[in-house]
Short mmCIF file of C-alpha atoms in Angstrom, two decimals:
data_model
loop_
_atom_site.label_atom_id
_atom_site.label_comp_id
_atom_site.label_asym_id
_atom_site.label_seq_id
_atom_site.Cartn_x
_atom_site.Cartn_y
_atom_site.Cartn_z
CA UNK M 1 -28.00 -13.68 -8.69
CA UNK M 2 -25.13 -15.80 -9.30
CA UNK M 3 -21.93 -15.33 -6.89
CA UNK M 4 -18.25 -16.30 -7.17
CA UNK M 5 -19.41 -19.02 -4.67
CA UNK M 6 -19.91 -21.05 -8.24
CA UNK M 7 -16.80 -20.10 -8.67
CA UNK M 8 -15.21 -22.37 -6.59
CA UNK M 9 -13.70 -25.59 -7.28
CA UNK M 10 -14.37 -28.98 -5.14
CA UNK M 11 -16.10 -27.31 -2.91
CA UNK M 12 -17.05 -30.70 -1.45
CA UNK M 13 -13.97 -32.68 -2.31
CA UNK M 14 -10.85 -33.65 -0.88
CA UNK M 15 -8.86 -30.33 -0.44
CA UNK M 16 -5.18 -30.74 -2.26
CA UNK M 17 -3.27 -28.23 -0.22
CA UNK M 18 0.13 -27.12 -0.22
CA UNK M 19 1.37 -24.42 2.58
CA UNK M 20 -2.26 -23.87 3.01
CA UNK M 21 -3.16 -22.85 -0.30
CA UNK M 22 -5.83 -25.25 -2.47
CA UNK M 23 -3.57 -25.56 -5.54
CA UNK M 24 -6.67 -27.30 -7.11
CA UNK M 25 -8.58 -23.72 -7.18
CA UNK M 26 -5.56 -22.36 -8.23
CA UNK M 27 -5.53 -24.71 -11.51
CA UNK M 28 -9.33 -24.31 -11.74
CA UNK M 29 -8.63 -20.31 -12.34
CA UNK M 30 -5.46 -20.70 -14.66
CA UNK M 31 -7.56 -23.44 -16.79
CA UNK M 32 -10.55 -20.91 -16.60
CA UNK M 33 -8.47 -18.00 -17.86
CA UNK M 34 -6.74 -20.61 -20.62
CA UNK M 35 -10.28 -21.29 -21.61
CA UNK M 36 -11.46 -16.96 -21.70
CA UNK M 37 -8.90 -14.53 -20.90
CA UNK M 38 -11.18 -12.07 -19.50
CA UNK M 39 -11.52 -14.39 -16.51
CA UNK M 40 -8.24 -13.49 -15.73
CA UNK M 41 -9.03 -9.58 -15.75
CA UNK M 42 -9.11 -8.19 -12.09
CA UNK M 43 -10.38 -4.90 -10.78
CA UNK M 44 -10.03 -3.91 -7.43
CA UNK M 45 -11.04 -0.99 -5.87
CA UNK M 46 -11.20 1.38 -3.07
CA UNK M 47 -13.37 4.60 -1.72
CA UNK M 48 -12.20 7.18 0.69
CA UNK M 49 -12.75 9.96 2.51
CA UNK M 50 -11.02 12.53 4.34
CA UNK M 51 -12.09 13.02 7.74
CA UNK M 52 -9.85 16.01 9.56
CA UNK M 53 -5.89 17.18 9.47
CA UNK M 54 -4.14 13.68 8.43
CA UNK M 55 -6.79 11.15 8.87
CA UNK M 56 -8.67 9.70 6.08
CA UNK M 57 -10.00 6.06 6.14
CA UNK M 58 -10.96 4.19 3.17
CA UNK M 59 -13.63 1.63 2.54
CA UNK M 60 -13.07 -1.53 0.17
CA UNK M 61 -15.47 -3.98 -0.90
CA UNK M 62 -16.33 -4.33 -4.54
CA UNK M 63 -14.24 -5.78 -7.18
CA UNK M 64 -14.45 -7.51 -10.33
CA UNK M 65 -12.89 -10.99 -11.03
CA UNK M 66 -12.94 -14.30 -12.92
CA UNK M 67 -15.06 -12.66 -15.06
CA UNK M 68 -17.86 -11.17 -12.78
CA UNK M 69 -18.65 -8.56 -10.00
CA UNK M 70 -17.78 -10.58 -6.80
CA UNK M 71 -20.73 -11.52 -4.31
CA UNK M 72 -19.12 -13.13 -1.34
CA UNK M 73 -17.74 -9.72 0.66
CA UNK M 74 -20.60 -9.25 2.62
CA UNK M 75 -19.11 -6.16 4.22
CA UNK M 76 -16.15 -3.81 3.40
CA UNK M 77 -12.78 -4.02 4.96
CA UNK M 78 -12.04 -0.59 6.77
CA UNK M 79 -8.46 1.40 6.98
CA UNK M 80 -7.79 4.29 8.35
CA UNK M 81 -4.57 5.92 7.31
CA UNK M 82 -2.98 9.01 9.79
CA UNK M 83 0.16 10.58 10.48
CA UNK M 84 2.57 10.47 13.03
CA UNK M 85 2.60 13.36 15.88
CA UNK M 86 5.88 14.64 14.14
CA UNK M 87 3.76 15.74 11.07
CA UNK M 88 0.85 17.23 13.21
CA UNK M 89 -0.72 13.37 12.92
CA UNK M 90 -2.66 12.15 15.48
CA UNK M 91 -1.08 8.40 14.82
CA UNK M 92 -3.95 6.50 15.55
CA UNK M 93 -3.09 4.18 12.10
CA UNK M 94 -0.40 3.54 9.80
CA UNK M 95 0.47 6.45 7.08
CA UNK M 96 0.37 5.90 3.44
CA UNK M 97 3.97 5.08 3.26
CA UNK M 98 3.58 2.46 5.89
CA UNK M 99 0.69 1.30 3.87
CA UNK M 100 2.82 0.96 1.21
CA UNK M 101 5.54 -1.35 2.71
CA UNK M 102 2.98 -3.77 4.32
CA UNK M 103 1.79 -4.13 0.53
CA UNK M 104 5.03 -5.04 -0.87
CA UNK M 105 6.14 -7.18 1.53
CA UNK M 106 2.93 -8.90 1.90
CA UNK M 107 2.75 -9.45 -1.84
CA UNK M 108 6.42 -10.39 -1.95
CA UNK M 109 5.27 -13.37 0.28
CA UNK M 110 1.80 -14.29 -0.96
CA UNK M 111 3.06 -14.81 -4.45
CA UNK M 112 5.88 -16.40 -2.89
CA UNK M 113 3.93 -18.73 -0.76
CA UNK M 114 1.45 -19.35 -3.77
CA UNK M 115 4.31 -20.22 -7.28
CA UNK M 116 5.51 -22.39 -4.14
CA UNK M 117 2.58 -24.00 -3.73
CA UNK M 118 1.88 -24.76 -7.92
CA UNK M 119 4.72 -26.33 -8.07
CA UNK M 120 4.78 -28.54 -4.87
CA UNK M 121 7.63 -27.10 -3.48
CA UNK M 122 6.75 -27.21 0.68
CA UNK M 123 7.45 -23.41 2.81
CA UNK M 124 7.54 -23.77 6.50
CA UNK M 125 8.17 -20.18 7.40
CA UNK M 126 8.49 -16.80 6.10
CA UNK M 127 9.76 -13.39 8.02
CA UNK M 128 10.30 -10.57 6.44
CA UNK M 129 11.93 -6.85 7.14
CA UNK M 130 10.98 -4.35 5.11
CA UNK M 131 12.25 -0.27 5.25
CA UNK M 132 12.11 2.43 2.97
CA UNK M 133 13.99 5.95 3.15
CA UNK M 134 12.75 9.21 2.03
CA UNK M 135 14.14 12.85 1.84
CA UNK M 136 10.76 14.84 3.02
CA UNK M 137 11.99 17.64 0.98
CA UNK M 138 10.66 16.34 -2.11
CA UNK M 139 6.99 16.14 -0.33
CA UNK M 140 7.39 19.46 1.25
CA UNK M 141 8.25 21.01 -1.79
CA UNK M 142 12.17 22.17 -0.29
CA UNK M 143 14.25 20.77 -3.63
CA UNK M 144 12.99 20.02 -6.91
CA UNK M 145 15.62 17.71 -7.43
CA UNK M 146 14.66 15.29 -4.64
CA UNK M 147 12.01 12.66 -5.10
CA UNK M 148 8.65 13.10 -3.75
CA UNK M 149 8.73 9.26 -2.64
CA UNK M 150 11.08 6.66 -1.37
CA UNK M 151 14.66 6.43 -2.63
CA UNK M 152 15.51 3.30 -1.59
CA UNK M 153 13.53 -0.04 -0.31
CA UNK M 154 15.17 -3.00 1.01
CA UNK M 155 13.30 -6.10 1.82
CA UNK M 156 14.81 -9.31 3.40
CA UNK M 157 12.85 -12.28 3.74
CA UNK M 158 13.84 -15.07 5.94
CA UNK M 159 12.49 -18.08 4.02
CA UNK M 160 12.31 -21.89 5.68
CA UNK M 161 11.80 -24.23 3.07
CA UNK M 162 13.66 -26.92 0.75
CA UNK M 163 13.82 -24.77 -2.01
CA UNK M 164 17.20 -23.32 -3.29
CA UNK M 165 17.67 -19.31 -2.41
CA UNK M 166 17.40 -18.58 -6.43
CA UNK M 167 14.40 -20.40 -6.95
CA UNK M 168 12.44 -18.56 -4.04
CA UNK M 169 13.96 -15.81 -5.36
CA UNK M 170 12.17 -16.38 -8.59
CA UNK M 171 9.05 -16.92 -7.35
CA UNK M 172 8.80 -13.68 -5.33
CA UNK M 173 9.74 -11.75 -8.32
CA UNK M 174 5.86 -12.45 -9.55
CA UNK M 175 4.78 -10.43 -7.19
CA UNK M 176 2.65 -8.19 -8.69
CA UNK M 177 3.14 -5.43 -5.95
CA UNK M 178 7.15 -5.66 -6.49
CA UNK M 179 5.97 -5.03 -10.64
CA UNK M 180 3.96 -1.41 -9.33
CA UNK M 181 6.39 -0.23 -7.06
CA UNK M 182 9.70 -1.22 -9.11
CA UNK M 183 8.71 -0.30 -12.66
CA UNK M 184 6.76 2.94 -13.61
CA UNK M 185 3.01 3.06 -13.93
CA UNK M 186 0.74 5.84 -15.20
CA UNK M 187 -1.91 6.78 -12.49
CA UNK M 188 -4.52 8.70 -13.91
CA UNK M 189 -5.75 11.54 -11.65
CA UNK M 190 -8.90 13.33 -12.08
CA UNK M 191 -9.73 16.11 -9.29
CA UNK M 192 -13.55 17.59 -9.52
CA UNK M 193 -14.61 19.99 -7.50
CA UNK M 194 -17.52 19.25 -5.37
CA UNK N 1 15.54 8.99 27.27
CA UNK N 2 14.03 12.25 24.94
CA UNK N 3 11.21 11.53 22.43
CA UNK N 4 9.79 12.91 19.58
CA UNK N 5 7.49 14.89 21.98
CA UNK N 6 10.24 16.87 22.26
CA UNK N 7 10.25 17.63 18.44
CA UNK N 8 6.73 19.07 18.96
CA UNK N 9 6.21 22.84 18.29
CA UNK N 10 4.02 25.11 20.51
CA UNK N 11 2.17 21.98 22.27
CA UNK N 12 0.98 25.06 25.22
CA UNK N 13 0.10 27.97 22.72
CA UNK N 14 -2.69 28.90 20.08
CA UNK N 15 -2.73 26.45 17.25
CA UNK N 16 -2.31 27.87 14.17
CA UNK N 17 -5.53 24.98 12.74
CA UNK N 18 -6.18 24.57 8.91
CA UNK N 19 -8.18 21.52 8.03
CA UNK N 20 -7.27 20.14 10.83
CA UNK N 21 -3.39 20.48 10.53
CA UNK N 22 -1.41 22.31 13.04
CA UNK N 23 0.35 24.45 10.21
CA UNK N 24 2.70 25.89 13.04
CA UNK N 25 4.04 22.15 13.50
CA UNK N 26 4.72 21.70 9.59
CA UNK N 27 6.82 24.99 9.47
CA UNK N 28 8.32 23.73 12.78
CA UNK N 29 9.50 20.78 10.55
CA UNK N 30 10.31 22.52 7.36
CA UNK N 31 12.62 25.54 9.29
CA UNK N 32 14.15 22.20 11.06
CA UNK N 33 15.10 20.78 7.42
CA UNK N 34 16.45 23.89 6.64
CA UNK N 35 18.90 24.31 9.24
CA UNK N 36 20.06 20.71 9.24
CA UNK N 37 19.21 18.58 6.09
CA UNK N 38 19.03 15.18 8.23
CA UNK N 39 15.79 16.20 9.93
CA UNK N 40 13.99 15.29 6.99
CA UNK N 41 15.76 11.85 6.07
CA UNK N 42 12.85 9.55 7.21
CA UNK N 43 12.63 6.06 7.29
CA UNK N 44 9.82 3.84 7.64
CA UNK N 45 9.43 0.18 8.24
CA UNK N 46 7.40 -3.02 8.52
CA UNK N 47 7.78 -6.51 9.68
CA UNK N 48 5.74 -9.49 8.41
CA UNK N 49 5.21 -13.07 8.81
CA UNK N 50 3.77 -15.55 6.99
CA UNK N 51 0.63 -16.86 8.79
CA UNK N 52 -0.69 -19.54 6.08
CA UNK N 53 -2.18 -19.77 2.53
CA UNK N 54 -3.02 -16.18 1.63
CA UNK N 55 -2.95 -14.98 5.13
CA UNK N 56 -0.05 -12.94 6.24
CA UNK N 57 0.59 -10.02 8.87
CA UNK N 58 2.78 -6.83 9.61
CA UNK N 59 3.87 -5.04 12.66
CA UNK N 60 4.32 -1.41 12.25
CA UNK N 61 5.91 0.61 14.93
CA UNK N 62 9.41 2.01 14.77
CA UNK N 63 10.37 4.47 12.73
CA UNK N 64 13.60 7.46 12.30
CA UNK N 65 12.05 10.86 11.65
CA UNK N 66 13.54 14.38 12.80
CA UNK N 67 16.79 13.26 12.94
CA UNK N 68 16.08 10.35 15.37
CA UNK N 69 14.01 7.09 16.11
CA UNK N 70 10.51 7.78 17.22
CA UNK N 71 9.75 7.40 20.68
CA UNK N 72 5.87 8.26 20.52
CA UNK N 73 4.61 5.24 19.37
CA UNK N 74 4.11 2.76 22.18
CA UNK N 75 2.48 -0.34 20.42
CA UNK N 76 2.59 -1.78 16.58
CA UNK N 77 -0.05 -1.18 14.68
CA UNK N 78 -0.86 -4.70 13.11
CA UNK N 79 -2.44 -5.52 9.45
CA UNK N 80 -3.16 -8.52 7.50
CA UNK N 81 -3.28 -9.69 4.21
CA UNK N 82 -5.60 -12.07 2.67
CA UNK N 83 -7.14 -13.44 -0.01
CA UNK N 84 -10.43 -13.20 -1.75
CA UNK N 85 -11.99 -17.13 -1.99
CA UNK N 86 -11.75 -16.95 -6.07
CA UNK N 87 -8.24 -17.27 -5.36
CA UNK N 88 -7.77 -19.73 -2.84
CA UNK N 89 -7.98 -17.15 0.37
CA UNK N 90 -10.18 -17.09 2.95
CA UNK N 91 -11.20 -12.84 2.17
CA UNK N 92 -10.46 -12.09 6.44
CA UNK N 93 -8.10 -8.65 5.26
CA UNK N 94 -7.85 -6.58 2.18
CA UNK N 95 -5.54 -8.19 -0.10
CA UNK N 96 -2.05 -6.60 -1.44
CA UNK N 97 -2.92 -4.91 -4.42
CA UNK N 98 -6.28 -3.21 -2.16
CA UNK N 99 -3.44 -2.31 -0.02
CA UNK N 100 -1.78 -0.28 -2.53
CA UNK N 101 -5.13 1.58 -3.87
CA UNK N 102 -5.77 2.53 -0.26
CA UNK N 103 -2.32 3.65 0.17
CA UNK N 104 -2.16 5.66 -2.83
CA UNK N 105 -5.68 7.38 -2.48
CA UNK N 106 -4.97 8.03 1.58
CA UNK N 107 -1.83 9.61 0.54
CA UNK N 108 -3.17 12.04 -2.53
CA UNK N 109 -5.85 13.03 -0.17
CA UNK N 110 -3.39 13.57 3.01
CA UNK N 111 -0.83 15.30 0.70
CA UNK N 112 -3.76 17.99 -0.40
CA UNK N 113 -4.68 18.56 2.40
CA UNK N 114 -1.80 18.98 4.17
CA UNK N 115 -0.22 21.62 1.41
CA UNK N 116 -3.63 23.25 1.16
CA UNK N 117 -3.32 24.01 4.76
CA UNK N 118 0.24 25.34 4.72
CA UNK N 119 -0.74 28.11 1.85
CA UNK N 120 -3.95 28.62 4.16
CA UNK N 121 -6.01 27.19 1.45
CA UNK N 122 -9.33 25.94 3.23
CA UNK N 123 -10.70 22.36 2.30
CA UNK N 124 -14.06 21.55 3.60
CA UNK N 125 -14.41 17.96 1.92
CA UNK N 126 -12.37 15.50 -0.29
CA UNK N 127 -14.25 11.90 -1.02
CA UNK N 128 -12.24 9.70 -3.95
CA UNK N 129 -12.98 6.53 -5.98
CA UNK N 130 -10.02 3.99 -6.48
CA UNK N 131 -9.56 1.56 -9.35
CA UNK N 132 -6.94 -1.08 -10.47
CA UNK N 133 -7.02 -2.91 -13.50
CA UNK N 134 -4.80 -5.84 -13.84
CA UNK N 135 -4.55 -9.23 -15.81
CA UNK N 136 -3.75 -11.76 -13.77
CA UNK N 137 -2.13 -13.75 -16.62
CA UNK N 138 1.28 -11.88 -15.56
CA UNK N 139 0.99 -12.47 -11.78
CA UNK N 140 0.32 -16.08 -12.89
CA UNK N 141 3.07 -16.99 -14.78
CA UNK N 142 1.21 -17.71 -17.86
CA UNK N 143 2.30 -14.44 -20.37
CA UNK N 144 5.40 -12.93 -20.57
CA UNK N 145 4.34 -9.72 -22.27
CA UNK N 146 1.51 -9.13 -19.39
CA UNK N 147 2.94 -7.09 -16.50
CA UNK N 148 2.50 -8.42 -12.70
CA UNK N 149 0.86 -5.84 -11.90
CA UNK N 150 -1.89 -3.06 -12.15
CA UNK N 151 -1.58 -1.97 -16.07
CA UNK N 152 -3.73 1.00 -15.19
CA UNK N 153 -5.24 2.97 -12.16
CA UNK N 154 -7.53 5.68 -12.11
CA UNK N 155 -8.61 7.92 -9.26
CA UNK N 156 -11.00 10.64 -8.98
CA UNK N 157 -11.15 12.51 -6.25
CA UNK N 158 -14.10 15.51 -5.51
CA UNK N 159 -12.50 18.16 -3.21
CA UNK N 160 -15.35 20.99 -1.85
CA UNK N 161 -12.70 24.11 -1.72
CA UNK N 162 -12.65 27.78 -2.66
CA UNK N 163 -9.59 26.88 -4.75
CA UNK N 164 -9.51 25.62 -9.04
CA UNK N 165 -8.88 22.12 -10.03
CA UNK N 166 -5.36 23.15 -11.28
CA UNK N 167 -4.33 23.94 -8.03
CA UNK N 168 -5.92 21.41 -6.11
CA UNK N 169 -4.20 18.81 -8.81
CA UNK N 170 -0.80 20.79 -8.21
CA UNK N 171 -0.89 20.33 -4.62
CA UNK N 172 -1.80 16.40 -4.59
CA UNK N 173 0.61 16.06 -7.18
CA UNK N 174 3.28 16.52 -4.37
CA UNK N 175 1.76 12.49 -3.26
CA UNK N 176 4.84 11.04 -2.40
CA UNK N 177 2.65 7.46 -3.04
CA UNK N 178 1.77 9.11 -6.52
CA UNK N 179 5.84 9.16 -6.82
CA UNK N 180 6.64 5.67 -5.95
CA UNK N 181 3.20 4.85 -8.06
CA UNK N 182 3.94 6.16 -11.45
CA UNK N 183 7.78 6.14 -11.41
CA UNK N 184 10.35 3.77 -11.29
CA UNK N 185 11.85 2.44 -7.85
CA UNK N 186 14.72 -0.14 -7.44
CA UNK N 187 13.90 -2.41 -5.11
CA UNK N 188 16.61 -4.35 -3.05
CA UNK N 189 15.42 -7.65 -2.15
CA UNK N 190 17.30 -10.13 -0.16
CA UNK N 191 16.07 -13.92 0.42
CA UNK N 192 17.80 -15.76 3.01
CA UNK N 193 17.41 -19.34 3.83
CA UNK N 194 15.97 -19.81 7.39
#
């Protein structure tokens, strides 16, 4: 069986790193998908199941990318997801909306980090603050007019590097994460009974 | 200084238990919307900080709920972000977009459960399957026309329950994850120059 391990790049040459990142596999992927654009088609997944009152946990593993089923996660990443006492939680992990901040704001500063990185430009450090507000009426079902989810989010990201505030700025904003949560996206929900 | 233990209903009498959810401490909540509208404006938050490459890493803990800052939590609960190898990571966390399929399917199966419960519908088992498709020619810079992010995501969910599909979709539906999902959401971001 062939892995993504042979999807690697100079594997056993000299490393050219910027802010940690091996630009040189990034190039090796962007010339890969230049060459087939289904390398550049990613699936990623995720399987869960409920366990009692506001605690599910979800198991993630497989996904599909640079143009195969992966084979080097030898064994899924666990997350359990709860609520707080307030909502009859238990709080022993993060709720969904939590979950959902730590993926912004983590993608807000990968891709930053990364379109950094591609074009040479050096980060030393990156902090970040991230909140989101929500009127729980709209989940509870009180007012129709009030959304279900956030209203707002504010993020603010404390960036050290040489680069100008509107070019990090710019590089951020490729953030894939920032696209789902900013712009509309139609999830397609099937329920089945079991 | 009072906490959010003080918010809790009944913590000495009979639990009013539905799948798990103390239904007595959601109405508890819901009459406590109703006769003041700021006991449901909730706010949630993260902190992150860049680690190196693809690795990054949040601090949850504080957050305003029931008209004031939670006071049950007494340490963060801490999650990284990574990178699969394909794309220069090292794979030690879920990535981002993983992030966002487990906070979207945690949050369709909490939200069922949770309203299932309140109209003393009984769920006995809910197990879901997660997928995101995206083309990472958007993310990368290298097609305007291709979004950033997931162009589609599907989720099936099997839910063991004396109750039809139509309701069961009707009362995930109230996912305030779904919300922030499949609508639009302006987010504020703020780079500042450390």
């Amino acid at each position: 069986m062939t892995t993504n391990t042979a999807l690697l790049s100079n594997k056993n040459a000299h490393i050219n790193s910027v802010n940690g990142v091996n630009v040189d596999q990034i190039n090796y992927v962007i010339e890969s998908i230049n060459a087939d654009t289904a390398f550049g088609e990613f699936q990623f997944r995720a399987r869960n199941c409920w366990v009692s009152g506001g605690l599910n946990r979800s198991q993630i593993k497989g996904f599909h990318a640079g143009g195969r089923e992966d084979g080097t996660r030898s064994k899924p990443f666990t997350l359990d997801a709860d609520e707080p006492q307030l909502v009859a939680g238990n709080d022993s992990a993060p709720n969904s909306m939590e979950y959902v901040l730590h993926a912004l704001v983590s993608c807000l500063t990968g891709t930053l980090v990364y379109h950094a990185a591609v074009r040479n430009i050096t980060v030393n450090s990156v902090s970040s603050k991230i909140e989101g507000d929500m009127d729980v009426r709209g989940l509870l079902g009180m007012a129709d007019d009030v959304r279900k989810g956030f209203h707002h989010v504010r993020v603010i990201m404390q960036v050290e590097s040489d680069a100008g505030v509107e070019t990090l700025t710019e590089l951020a904003l490729f953030s894939p994460v920032y696209d789902i949560v900013s712009k509309s996206l139609p999830v397609e929900l099937q329920i089945r009974k079991a």
